[in-house]
Structures are given as structure tokens and as C-alpha cells.
Short mmCIF file of C-alpha atoms and ligand atoms in Angstrom, two decimals:
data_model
loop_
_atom_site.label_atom_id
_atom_site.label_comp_id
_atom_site.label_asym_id
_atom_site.label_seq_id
_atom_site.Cartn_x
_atom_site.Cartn_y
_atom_site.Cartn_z
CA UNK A 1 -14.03 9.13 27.93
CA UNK A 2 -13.83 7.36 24.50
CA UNK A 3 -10.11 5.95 23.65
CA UNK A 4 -9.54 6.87 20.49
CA UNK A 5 -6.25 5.56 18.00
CA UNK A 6 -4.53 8.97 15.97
CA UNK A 7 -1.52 8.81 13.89
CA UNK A 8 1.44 10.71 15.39
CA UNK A 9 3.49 9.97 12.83
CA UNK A 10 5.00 9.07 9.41
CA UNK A 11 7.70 7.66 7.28
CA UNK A 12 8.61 5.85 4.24
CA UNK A 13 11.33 4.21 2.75
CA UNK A 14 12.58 3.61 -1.32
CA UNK A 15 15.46 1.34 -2.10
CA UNK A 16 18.16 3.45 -4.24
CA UNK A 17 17.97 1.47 -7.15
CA UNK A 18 15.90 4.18 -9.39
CA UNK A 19 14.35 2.89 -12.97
CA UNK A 20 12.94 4.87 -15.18
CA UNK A 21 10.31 3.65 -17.57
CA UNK A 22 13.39 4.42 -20.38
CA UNK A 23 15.78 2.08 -18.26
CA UNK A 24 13.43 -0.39 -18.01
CA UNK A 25 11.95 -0.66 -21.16
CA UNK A 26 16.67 -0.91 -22.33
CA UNK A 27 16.44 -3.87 -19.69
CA UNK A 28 13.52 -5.44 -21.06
CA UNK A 29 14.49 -5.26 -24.97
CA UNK A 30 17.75 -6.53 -24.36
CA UNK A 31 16.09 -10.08 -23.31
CA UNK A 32 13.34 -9.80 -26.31
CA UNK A 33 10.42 -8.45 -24.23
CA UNK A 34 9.03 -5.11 -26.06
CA UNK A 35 7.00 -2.20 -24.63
CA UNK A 36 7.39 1.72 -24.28
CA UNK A 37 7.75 4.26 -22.17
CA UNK A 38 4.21 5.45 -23.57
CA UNK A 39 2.47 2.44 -23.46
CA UNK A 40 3.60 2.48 -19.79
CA UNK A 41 2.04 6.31 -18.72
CA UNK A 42 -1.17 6.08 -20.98
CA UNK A 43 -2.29 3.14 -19.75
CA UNK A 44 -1.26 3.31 -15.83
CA UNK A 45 0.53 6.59 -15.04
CA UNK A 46 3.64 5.43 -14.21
CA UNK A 47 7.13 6.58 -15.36
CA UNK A 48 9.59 5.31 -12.56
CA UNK A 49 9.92 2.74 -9.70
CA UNK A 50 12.92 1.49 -7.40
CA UNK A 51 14.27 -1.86 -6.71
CA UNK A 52 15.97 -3.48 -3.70
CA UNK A 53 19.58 -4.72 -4.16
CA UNK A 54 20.29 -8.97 -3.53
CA UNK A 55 20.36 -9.11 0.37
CA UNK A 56 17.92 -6.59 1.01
CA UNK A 57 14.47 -7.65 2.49
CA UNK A 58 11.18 -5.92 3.37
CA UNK A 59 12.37 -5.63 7.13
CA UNK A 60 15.08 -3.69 5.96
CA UNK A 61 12.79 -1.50 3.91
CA UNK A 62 10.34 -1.47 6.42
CA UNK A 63 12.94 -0.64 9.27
CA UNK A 64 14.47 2.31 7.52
CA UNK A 65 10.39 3.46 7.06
CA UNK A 66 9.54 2.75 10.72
CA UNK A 67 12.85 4.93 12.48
CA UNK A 68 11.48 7.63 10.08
CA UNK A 69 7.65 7.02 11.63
CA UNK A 70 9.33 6.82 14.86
CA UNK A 71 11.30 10.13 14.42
CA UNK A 72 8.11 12.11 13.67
CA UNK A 73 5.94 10.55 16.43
CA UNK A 74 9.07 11.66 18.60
CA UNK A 75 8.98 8.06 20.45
CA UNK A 76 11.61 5.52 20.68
CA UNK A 77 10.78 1.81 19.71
CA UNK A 78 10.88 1.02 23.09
CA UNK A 79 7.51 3.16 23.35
CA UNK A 80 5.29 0.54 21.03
CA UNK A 81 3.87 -2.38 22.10
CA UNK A 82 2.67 -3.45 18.72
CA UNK A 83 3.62 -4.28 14.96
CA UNK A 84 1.86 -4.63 12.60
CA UNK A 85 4.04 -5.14 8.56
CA UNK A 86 1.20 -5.74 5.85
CA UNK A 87 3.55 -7.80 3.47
CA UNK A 88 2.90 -10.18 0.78
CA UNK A 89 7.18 -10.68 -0.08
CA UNK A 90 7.78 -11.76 3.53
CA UNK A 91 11.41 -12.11 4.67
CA UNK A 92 11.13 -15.80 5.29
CA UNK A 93 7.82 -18.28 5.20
CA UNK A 94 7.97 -17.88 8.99
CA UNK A 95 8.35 -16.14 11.38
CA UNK A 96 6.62 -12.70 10.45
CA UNK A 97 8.47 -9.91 8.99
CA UNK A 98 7.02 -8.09 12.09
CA UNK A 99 9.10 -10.15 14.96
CA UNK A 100 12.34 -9.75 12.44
CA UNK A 101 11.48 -6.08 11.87
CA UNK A 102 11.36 -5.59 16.12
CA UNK A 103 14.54 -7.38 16.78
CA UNK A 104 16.12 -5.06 13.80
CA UNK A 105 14.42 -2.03 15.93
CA UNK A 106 15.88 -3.29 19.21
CA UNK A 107 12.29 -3.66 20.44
CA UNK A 108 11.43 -6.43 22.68
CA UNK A 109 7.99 -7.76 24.17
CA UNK A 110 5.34 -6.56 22.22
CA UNK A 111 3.17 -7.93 20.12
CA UNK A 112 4.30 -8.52 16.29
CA UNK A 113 2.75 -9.85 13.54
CA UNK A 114 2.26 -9.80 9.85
CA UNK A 115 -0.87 -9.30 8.08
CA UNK A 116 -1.51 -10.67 4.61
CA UNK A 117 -4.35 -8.80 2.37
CA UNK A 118 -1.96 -8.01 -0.74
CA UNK A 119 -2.38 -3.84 -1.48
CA UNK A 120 -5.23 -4.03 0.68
CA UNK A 121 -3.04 -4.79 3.41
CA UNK A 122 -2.20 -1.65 5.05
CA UNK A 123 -5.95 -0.56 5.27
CA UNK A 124 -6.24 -4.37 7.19
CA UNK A 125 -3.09 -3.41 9.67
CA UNK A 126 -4.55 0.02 10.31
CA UNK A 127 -8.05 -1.43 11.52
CA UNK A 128 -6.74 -3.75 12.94
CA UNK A 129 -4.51 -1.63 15.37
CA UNK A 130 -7.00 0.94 15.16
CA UNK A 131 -9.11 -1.95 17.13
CA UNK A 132 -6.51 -3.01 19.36
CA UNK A 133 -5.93 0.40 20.87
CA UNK A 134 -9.75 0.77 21.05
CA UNK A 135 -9.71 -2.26 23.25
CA UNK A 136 -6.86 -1.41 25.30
CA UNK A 137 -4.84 -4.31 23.86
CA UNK A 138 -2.03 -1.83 22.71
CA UNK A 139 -1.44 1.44 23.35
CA UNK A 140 1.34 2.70 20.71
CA UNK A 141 1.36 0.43 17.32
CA UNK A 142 3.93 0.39 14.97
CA UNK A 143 2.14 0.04 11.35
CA UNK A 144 4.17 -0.85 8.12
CA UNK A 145 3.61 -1.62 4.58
CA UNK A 146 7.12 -3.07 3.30
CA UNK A 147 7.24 -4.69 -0.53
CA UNK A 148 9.68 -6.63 -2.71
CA UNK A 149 7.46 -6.93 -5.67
CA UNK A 150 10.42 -6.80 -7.71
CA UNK A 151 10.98 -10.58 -6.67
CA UNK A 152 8.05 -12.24 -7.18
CA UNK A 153 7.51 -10.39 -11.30
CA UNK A 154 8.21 -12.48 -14.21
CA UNK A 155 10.48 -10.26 -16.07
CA UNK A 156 9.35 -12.07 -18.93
CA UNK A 157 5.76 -10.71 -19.31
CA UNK A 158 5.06 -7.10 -19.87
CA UNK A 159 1.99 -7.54 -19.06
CA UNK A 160 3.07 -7.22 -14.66
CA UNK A 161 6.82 -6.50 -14.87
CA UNK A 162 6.28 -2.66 -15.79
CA UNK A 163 3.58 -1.95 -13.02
CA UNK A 164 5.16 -2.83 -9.70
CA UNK A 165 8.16 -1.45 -7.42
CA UNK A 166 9.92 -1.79 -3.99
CA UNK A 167 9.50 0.34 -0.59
CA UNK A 168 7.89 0.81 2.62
CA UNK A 169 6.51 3.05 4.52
CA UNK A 170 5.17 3.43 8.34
CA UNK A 171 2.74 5.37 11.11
CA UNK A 172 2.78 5.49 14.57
CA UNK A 173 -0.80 5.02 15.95
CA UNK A 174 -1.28 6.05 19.54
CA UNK A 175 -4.12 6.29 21.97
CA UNK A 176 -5.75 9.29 22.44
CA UNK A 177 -9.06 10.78 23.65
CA UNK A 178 -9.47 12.57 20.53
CA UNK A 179 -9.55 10.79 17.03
CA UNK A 180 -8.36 9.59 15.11
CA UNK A 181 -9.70 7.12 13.41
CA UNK A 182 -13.29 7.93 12.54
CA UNK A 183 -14.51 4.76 10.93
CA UNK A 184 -13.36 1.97 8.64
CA UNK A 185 -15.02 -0.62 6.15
CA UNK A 186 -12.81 -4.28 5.02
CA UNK A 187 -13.77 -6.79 2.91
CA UNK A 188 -12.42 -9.94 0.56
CA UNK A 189 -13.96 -12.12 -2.07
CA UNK A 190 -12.49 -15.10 -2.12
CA UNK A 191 -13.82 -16.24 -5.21
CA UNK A 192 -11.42 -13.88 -7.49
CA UNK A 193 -8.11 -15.75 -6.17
CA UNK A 194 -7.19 -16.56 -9.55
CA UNK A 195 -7.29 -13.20 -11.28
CA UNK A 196 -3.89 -11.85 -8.94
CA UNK A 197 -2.03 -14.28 -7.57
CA UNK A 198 1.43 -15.98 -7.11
CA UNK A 199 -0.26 -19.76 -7.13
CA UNK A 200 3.75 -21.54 -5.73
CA UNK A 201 4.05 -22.69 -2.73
CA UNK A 202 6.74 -24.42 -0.58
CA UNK A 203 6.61 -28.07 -0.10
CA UNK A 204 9.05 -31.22 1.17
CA UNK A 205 12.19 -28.42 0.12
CA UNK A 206 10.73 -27.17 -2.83
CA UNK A 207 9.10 -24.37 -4.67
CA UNK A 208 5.94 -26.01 -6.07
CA UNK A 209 3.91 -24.06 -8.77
CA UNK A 210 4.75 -21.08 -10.29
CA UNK A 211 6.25 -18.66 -7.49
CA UNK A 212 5.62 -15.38 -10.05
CA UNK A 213 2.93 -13.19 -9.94
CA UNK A 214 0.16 -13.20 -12.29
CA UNK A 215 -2.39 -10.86 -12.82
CA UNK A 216 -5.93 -10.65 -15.30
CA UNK A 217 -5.42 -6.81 -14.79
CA UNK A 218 -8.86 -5.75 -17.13
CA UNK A 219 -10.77 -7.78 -14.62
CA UNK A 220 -8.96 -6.24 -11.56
CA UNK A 221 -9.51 -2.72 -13.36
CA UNK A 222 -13.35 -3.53 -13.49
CA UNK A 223 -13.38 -4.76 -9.94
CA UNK A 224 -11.28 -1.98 -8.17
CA UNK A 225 -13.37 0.68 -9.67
CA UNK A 226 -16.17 -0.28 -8.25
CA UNK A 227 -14.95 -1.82 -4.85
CA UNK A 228 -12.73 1.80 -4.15
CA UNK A 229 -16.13 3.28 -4.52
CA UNK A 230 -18.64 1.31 -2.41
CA UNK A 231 -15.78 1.16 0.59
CA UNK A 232 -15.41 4.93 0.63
CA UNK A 233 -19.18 5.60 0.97
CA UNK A 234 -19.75 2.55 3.40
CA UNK A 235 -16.78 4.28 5.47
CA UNK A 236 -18.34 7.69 5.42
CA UNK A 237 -21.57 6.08 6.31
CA UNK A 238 -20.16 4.77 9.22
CA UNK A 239 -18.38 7.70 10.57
CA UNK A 240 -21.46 9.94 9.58
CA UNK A 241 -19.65 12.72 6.73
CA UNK A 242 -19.72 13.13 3.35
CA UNK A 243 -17.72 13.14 0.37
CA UNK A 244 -17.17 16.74 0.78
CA UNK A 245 -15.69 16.31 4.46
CA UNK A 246 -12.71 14.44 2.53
CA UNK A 247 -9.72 16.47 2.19
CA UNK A 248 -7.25 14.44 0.66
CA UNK A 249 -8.32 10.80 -0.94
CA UNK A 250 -5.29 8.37 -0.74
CA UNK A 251 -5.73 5.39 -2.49
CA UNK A 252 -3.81 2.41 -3.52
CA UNK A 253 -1.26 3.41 -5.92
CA UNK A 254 -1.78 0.85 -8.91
CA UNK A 255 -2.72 3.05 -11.99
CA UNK A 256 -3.67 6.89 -12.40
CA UNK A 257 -6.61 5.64 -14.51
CA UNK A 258 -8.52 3.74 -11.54
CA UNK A 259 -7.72 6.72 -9.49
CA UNK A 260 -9.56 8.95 -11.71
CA UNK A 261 -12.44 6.86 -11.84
CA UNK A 262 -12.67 6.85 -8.34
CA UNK A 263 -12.32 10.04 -7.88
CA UNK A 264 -14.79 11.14 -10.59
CA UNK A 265 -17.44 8.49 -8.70
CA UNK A 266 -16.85 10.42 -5.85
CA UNK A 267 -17.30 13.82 -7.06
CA UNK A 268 -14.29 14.67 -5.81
CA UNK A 269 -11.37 17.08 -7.63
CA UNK A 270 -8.12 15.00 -8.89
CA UNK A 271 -6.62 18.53 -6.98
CA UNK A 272 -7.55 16.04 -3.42
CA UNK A 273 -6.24 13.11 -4.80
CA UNK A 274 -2.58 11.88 -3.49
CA UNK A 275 -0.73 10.37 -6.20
CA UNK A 276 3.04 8.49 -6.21
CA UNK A 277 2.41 5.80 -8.45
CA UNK A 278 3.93 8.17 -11.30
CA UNK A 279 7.24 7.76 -9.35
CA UNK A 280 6.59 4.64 -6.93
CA UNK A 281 4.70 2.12 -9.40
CA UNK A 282 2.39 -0.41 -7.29
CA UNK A 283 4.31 -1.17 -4.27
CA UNK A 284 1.17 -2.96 -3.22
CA UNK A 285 0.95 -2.64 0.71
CA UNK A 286 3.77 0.04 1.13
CA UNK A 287 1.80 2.03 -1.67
CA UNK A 288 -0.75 4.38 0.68
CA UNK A 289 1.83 5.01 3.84
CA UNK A 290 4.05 5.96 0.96
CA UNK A 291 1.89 8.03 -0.15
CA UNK A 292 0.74 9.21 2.92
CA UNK A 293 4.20 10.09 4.12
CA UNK A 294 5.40 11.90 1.16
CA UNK A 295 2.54 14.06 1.27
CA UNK A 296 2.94 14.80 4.83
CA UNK A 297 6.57 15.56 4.40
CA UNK A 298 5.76 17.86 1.41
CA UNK A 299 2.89 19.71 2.99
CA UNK A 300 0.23 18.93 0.75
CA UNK A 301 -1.09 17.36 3.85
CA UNK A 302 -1.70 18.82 7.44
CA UNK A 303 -2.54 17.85 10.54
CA UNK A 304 -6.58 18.76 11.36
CA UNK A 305 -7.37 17.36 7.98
CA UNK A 306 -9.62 14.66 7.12
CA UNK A 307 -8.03 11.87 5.00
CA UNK A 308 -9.92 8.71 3.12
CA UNK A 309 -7.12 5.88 2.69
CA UNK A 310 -8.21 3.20 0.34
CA UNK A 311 -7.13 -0.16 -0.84
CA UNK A 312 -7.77 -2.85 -3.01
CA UNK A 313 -6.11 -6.34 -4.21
CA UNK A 314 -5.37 -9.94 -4.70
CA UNK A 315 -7.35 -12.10 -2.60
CA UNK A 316 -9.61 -10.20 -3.77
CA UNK A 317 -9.78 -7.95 -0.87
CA UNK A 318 -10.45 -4.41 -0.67
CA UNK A 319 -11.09 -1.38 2.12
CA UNK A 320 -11.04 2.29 3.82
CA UNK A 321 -10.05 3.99 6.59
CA UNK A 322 -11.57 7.59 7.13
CA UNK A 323 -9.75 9.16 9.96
CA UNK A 324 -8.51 13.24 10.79
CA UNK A 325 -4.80 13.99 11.36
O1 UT7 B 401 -2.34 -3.77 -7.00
C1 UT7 B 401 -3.51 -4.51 -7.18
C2 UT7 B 401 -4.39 -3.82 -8.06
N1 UT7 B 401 -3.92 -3.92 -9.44
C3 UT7 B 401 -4.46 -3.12 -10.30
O2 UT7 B 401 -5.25 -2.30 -9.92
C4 UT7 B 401 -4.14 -3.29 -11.77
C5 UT7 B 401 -5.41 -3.15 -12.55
N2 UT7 B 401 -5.25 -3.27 -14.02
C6 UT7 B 401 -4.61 -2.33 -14.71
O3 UT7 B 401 -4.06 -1.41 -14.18
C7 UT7 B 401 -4.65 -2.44 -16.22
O4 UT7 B 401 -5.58 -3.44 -16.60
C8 UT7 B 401 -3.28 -2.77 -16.86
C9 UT7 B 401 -2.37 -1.55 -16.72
C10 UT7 B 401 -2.67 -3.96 -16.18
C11 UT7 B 401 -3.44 -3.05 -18.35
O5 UT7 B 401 -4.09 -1.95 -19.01
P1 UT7 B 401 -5.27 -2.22 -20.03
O6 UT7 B 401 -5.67 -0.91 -20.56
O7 UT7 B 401 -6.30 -3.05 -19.30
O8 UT7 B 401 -4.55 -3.04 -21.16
P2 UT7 B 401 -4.90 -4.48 -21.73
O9 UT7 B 401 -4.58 -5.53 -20.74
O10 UT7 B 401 -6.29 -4.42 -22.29
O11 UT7 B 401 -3.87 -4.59 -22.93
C12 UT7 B 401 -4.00 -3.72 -24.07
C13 UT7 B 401 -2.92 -4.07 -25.07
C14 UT7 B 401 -2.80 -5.55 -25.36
O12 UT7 B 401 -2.51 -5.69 -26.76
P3 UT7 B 401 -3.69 -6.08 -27.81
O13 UT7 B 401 -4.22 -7.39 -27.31
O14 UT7 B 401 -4.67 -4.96 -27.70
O15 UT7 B 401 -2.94 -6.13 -29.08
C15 UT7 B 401 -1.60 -5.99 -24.57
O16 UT7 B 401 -0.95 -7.09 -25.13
O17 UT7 B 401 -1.65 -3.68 -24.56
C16 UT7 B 401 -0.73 -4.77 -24.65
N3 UT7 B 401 0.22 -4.67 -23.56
C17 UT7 B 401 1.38 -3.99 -23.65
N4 UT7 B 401 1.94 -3.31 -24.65
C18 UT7 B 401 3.14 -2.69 -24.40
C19 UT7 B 401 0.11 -5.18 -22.32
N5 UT7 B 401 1.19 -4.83 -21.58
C20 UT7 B 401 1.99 -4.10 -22.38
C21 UT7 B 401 3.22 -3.45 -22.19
N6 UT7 B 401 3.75 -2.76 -23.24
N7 UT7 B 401 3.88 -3.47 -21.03
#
């Protein structure tokens, strides 16, 4: 019989800290930088976004997410023998945010690691699991996204500081002889570093380079459009459906506009589109299990349907996962 990897369940986590695009836009003007609460929603959708307090890291985020996952799946963390946090505001430079997230979850033995693909990084995690239960190298994964954007944005251009935001959010994957996971599709382009990045680096005790991020967002635009597109008909390809076997698209949360495109490319309805980034911003990796979870918990989505999670980001890097719930 074919072993199969299903999600049995979902969670998510936002620090309290709530700003509006009105708060931010006081904050902003009171150091000199101008913008507007409408130059904020026309252009990306957005009109709020949370931020963690001083002490609080993306294993806290991410822990808070994964007892919620946990809760749903009705396991313990004793029960998973694998994590997986897609993170690019890790805890420390080493180890991963994945071994400090198990010893927060009182989890010993399994495997834990971080992956690194920016807001593509959940999509990475979830194949990547997804293959490792395949296999029989794990049986019950533990899969987070878990962001501190609000760390690594120079508060000083409006160009990045508006779009981005804290959380994190988790699912269980288990094996099962019924999927699951249909099919997925990854890829990266390593020739678009440049146009999102945070270029510092730590060397000989210090921060060398510019540790903020920095972003050519028309060329992203350009590229995601496209990229969200080709992944979600390479994935449905693969697992042999069509765009009108989707039930709910849920892609990367970065700006309503690129979700529209994509789902206009894909003939589908904006009525099957999942969309937080009005009240989330881009949490990057946490973005889609935040997403995913909230429409769980709301019942827009329910188990038997057929989701398309999508994401794209620095590096560049960019994928989909097609599976059923
Ligand atoms: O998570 C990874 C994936 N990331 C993304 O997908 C982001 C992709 N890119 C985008 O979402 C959009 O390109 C942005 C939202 C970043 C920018 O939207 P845009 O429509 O491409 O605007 P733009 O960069 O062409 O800027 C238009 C104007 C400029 O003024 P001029 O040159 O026309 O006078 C900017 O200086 O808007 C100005 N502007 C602002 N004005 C008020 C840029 N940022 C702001 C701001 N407030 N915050």
C-alpha cells in the first residue's frame, strides 16, 4: 500500500502588538518618513500587521503556533519525530530555530532542522517532510513557518517597512495510506539574489554589511506573477487535475494585487482565494500556514477539499504544494 503524508492539523500564532496602517503611518511621520494609509491598501492590500515585543523570538512564535497544530492533530509533541521551522529571522546564527523550538516543546530525539527559502519556505518544509514520510524517514512531522520581519526592516524606507509583519503558524503531517499530499513543484534562481535580500553577515564579532532588508519590489512583482503561475500548473501536472479541481488557492501573502493576477491566470474566482495579508502583512514563511489555519479555524476550509499552497521569494525561490485535507 502507498504511504502517503496528510495534514492532521493546524495552528497559528500573532504577537499582540496590533498596528494599523493609521498607527503606523503616526510612527513613521514622527521620524520624517511619509506615506498613507491609502497608498498602503491600493498598492498591496494591506491595512494591519503585528509585531513581537524585545525578547520574543520566532521559537516563541512558532511554539505558541505548533501546541495549537498539536491540539488539532490531537497528538502530544512526544508523538513527532520531525521539525521542520522555515525561518529567515532565526533565533540565533546556529543552532536551528527547530532544535530550540523542540526543547521549548519538551520534545526530545527527533530530527530538527531549519529550512531557509525566504516566503517560499514553508512550501520547501512541506515537501520536504512530505518526502521524508514517503520514505519512512519520519512518521509524524512538525512543520512551522515562524517570522520576525519586524527586525530585519529599515524603518527608514517606506518603500519595505509598511509591507511586512510577525507570526507563525504550524501543521502536523502524518503518515497515512490515503493522501495527502498529491504532488508538489520547487524551484530557485539564484541569479535574482540581489533584488530581496538582507546582504550583512556576521564576521570576527561583527555585523558586516547592511543587516536590513532590501527589496526591488516592481521586479519581484513581475517575477512572482509569473513564477505563482507556472508552479501551480507544473503541480497540477504532476498530480494529474486541473485548475478546476482547486478548491481553495493559498498563496503567499505579500500583496492582494499579485494574488489577483494569479488568480485571474488561473481562471480561478478571487471567491477560492485565501487572503490574510489585509490583516497579517507579508510574514514571509509564516504567511500560508497562517493563512491556512485561519481559514480552517473559520470554516471557509474543510476537510475533503483540495487546496493549492503557493510560494514565492528572495533567493529567488518559488513553489506549490497541491494536496486534499
Ligand atoms: O515576500 C516576497 C515577495 N514580495 C513581494 O511579492 C513584493 C512584490 N512587490 C510589491 O508588492 C510592490 O512592488 C510594492 C508594494 C513593493 C510597490 O508597489 P508598486 O506599485 O510597484 O510601487 P512602486 O515601487 O512603483 O512605487 C510607486 C510610487 C513611487 O513614487 P514615484 O517614483 O512614482 O513618485 C514610490 O516612491 O510609490 C512611492 N512609494 C510610496 N509612497 C507612499 C513607495 N512606497 C511608498 C509608501 N508610501 N510606503
Amino acid at each position: 500500500m502507498k504511504r502517503y503524508s496528510r495534514i492532521t492539523g493546524t495552528g497559528s500564532f500573532l504577537p499582540a502588538r496590533r498596528l494599523t496602517n493609521a498607527d503606523l503611518v503616526a510612527e513613521l511621520a514622527s521620524q520624517g518618513i511619509e506615506t498613507s494609509d491609502e497608498w498602503i491598501v491600493e498598492r498591496t492590500g494591506i491595512r494591519a500587521r503585528h509585531f513581537a515585543a524585545d525578547g520574543v523570538f520566532s521559537s516563541d512564535l512558532g511554539l505558541e503556533a505548533a501546541k495549537r497544530a498539536l491540539a488539532s492533530a490531537g497528538r502530544s509533541a512526544q508523538d513527532i519525530d520531525l521539525i521542520i521551522v522555515a525561518t529567515s529571522t532565526p533565533d540565533m546564527v546556529f543552532p536551528s530555530t527547530a532544535c530550540i523550538l523542540q526543547n521549548k516543546l519538551g520534545a526530545h530525539g527527533g530530527a530538527a532542522f531549519d529550512v531557509q527559502a525566504v516566503c517560499s519556505g514553508f512550501v520547501y518544509a512541506m515537501t520536504i517532510a512530505d518526502a521524508m514520510i514517503q520514505t519512512g524517514a519520519a512518521t509524524r512531522a512538525l512543520v512551522v513557518g515562524a517570522e520576525i520581519f519586524s527586525r530585519i526592516l529599515d524603518f527608514k524606507d517606506r518603500t519595505t517597512c509598511v509591507l511586512f509583519g510577525d507570526g507563525a503558524g504550524a501543521i502536523v503531517m502524518e503518515a497515512s495510506d490515503r493522501p495527502g499530499i498529491l504532488a508538489s513543484d520547487l524551484h530557485a534562481d539564484g541569479k535574482y539574489v540581489d533584488i530581496l535580500c538582507v546582504p550583512g553577515h556576521v564576521s570576527g564579532g561583527s555585523v558586516l554589511g547592511d543587516p536590513l532588508l532590501k527589496m526591488d519590489g516592481q521586479a519581484v512583482f513581475k517575477l512572482a506573477v509569473g513564477v505563482l503561475e507556472s508552479a501551480a500548473r507544473a503541480t497540477l501536472y504532476k498530480a494529474g487535475k486541473t485548475e478546476a479541481d482547486i478548491d481553495w488557492l493559498i498563496p503567499h501573502q505579500a500583496n492582494i494585487r499579485i494574488m489577483q493576477s494569479t488568480a485571474r491566470r488561473l481562471k480561478l474566482s478571487m471567491d477560492k482565494v485565501i487572503v490574510t495579508v489585509d490583516q497579517h502583512g507579508n510574514t514571509s514563511a509564516a504567511s500560508i500556514p497562517l493563512a491556512l489555519d485561519s481559514a480552517v479555524r473559520s470554516g471557509q476550509i474543510k476537510e475533503g477539499q483540495t487546496l493549492m499552497l503557493e510560494g514565492v521569494g528572495g533567493g529567488f525561490t518559488w513553489g506549490a504544494v497541491l494536496l486534499i485535507l
